[in-house]
Coordinates of C-alpha atoms and ligand atoms in Angstrom, one line a residue:
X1 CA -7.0 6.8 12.1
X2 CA -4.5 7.4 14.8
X3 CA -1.0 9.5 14.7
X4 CA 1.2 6.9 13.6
X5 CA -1.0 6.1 10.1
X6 CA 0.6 9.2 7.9
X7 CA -3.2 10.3 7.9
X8 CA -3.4 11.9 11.1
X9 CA -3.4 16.1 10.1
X10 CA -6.2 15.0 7.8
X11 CA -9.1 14.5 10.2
X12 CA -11.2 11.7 11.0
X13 CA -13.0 11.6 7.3
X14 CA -10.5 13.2 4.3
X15 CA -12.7 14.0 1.4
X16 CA -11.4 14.3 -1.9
X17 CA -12.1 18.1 -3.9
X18 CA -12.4 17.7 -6.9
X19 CA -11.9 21.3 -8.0
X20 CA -9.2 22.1 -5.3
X21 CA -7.0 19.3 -7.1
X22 CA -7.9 21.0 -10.7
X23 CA -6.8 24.1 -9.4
X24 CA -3.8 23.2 -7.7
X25 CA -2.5 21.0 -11.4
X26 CA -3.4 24.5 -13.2
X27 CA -1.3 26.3 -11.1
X28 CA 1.7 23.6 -10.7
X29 CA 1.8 23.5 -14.7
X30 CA 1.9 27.7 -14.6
X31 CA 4.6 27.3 -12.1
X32 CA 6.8 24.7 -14.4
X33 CA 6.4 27.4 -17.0
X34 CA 3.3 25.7 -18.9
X35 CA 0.2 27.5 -20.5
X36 CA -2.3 25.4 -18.9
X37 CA -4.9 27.2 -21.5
X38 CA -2.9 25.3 -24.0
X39 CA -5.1 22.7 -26.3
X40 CA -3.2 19.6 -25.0
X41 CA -3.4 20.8 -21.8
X42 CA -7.0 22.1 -21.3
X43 CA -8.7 18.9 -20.0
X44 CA -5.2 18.1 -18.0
X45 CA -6.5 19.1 -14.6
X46 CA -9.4 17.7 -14.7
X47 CA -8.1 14.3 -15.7
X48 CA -4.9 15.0 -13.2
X49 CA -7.5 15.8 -10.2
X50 CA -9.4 12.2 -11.2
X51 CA -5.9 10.0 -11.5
X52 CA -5.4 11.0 -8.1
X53 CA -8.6 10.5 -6.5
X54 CA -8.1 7.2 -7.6
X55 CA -4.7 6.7 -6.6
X56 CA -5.2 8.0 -3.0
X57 CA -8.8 6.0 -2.9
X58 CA -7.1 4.3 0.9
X59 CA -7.8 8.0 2.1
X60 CA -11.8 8.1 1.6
X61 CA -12.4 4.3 2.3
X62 CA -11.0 2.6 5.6
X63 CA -8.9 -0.5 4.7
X64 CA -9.5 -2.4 7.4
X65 CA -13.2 -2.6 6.1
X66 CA -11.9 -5.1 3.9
X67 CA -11.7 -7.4 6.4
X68 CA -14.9 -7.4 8.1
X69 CA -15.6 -11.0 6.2
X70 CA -14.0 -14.0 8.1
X71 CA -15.2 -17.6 7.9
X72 CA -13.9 -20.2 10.1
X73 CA -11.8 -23.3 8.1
X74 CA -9.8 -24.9 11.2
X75 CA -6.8 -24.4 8.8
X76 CA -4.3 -23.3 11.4
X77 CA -1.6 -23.8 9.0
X78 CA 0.1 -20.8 6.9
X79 CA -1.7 -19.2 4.5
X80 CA 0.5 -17.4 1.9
X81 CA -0.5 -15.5 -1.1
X82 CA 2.6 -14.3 -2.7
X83 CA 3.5 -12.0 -6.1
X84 CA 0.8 -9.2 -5.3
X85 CA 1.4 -6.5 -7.5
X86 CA 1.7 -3.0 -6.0
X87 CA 1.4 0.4 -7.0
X88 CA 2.0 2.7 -4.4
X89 CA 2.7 6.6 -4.5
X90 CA 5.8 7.7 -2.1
X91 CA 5.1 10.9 0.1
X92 CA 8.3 12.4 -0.4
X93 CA 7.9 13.1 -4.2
X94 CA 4.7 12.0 -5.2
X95 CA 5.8 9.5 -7.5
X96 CA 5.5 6.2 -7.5
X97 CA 6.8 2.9 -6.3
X98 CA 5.2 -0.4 -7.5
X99 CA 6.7 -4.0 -7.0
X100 CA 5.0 -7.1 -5.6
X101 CA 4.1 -7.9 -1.9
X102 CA 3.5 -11.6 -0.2
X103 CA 1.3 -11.9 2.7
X104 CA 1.3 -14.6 4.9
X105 CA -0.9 -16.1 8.0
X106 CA -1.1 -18.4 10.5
X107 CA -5.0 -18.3 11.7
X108 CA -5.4 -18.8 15.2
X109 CA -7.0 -21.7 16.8
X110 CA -10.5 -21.2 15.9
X111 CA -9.4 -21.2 12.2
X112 CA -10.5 -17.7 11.6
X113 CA -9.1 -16.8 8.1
X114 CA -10.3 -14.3 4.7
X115 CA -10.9 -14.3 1.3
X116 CA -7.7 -14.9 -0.6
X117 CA -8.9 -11.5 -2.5
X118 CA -9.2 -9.5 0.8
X119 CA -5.5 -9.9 1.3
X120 CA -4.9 -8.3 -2.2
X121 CA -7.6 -5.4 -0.9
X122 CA -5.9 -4.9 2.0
X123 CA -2.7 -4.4 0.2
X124 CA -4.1 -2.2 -2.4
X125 CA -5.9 0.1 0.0
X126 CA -3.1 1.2 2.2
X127 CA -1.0 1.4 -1.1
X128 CA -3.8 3.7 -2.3
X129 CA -2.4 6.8 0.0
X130 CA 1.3 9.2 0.1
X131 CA 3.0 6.5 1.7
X132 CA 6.6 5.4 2.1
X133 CA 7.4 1.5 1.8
X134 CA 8.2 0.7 5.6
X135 CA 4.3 2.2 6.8
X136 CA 2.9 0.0 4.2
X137 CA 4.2 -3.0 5.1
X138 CA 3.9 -2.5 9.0
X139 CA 0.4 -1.6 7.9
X140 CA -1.0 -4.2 6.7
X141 CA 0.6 -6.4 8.7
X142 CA -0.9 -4.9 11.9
X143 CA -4.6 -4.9 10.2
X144 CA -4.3 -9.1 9.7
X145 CA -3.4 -8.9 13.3
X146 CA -6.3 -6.8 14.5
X147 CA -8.8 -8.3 12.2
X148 CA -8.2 -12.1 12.5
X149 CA -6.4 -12.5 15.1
X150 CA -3.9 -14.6 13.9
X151 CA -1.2 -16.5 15.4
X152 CA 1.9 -15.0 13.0
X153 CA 1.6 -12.7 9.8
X154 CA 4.6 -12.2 7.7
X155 CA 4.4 -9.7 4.8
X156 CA 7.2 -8.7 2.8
X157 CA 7.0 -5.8 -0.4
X158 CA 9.3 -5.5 -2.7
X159 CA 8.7 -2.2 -5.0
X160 CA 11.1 0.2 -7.4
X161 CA 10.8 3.8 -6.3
X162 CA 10.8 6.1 -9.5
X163 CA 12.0 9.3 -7.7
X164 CA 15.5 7.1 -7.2
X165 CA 14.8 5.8 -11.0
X166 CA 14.1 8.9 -13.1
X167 CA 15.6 11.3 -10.9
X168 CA 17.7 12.4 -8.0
X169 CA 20.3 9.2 -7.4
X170 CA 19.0 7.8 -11.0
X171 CA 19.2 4.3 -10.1
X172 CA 16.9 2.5 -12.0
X173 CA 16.4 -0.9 -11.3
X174 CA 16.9 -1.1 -7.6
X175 CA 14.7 -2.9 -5.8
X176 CA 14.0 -2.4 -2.2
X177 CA 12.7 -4.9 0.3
X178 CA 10.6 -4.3 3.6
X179 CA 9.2 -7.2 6.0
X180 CA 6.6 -6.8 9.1
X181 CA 6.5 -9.8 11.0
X182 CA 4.0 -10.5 14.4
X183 CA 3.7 -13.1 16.5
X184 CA 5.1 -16.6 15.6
X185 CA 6.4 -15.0 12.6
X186 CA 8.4 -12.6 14.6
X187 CA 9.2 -15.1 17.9
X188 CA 10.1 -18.5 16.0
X189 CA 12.9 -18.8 13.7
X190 CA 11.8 -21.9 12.4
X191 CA 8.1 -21.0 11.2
X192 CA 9.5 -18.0 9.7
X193 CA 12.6 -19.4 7.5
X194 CA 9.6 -21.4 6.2
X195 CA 7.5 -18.8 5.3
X196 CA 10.7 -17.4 4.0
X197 CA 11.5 -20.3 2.2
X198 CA 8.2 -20.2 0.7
X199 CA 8.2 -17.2 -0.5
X200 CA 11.7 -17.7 -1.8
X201 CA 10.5 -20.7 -3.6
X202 CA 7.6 -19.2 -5.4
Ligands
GTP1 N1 12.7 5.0 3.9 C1 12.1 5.4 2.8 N2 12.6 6.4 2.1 C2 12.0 6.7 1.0 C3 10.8 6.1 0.5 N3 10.4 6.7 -0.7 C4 11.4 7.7 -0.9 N4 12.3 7.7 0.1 C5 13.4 8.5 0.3 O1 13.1 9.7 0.9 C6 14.2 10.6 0.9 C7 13.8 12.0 0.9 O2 15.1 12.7 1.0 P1 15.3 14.3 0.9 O3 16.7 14.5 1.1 O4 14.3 14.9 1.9 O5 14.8 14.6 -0.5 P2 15.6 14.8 -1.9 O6 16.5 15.9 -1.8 O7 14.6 14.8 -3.0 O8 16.5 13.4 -1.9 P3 17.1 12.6 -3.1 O9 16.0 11.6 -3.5 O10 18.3 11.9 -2.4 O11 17.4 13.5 -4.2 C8 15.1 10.1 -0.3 O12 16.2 9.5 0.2 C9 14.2 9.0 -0.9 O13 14.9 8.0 -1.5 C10 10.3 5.1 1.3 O14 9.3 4.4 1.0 N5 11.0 4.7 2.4
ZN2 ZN1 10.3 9.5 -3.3

């Protein structure tokens, strides 16, 4: 993990605790002016504490691990898997943003390509942190590139954030839209209005 991942002040191995988490939700639901002792309330930490282990799960496992499986195809053509849903949790208020991404590839000349699923790992795991929506996308993007070496990647998410739904600005319904694109994707116009047109078309 290296400065620029939003993981950085964590260490080299975050480790979720379990009853640090519980203790923290007791205390936040004291501070809101709850009785945490309440009966609804009782197993609320606990369950809290669990949600959010699962929810920041791209803390405890690397994401890039996802990608350790390659085969070559000598498909050097685009490879686009689009509509991926995502649920992601913004660092700013802990709330979340979900929306679809589309991920696209151009393998390089040995044909070096995933699983269709891994793209769909890849996306879920750095969703699976406090993130904001630009260091997702640039994220996974760079991880294709390192991993597979490919000659372009596009990938583009498109997510609702609920702190500017059901609060603050209250605009529900706004949608926001982030690309990363490397290589070809980034240095030809022409490969990526198609990859653009793809997705577009979908
Ligand atoms: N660029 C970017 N901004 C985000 C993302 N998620 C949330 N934000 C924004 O982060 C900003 C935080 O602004 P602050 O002024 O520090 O916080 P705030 O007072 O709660 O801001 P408001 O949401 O405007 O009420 C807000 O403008 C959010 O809309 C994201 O993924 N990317
Ligand atoms: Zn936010």
């Amino acid at each position: 993990m290296n400065a620029n991942d939003g993981t950085a002040s964590l260490g080299a191995s975050p480790v979720f605790d379990q009853a640090r988490a519980e203790a923290a939700v007791r205390e936040l639901l004291a501070a809101v002016g709850e009785d945490p002792s309440r009966e609804g309330l009782r197993d609320t930490p606990a369950r809290v504490a669990r949600a959010y282990r699962e929810l920041f799960a791209g803390l405890y496992t690397e994401p890039d691990s996802v990608l350790d499986k390659t085969f070559d195809e000598s498909h050097e053509e685009l490879v686009l898997v689009t509509d991926i849903p995502v649920y992601s949790t913004c660092e700013h208020h802990l709330l979340p943003f979900h929306g679809v991404a589309h991920v696209g590839y151009i393998p390089n000349a040995r044909g070096r390509v995933t699983g269709l699923s891994k793209l769909a790992r890849l996306i879920d795991l750095y969703a699976r942190r406090p993130q904001v929506q630009e260091r997702l996308t640039s994220q996974v993007a760079d991880a294709l590139v390192r991993r597979l070496d490919p000659r372009g990647v596009i990938v583009v998410v498109q997510a609702e954030h609920l702190c500017m739904g059901m609060r603050g600005i209250k605009k529900p319904g706004s949608r926001t839209t982030t690309s990363a694109v490397r290589g070809l994707m980034r240095d030809s116009a022409s490969t990526r209005a198609e990859a653009i047109e793809l997705i577009k078309a979908r």
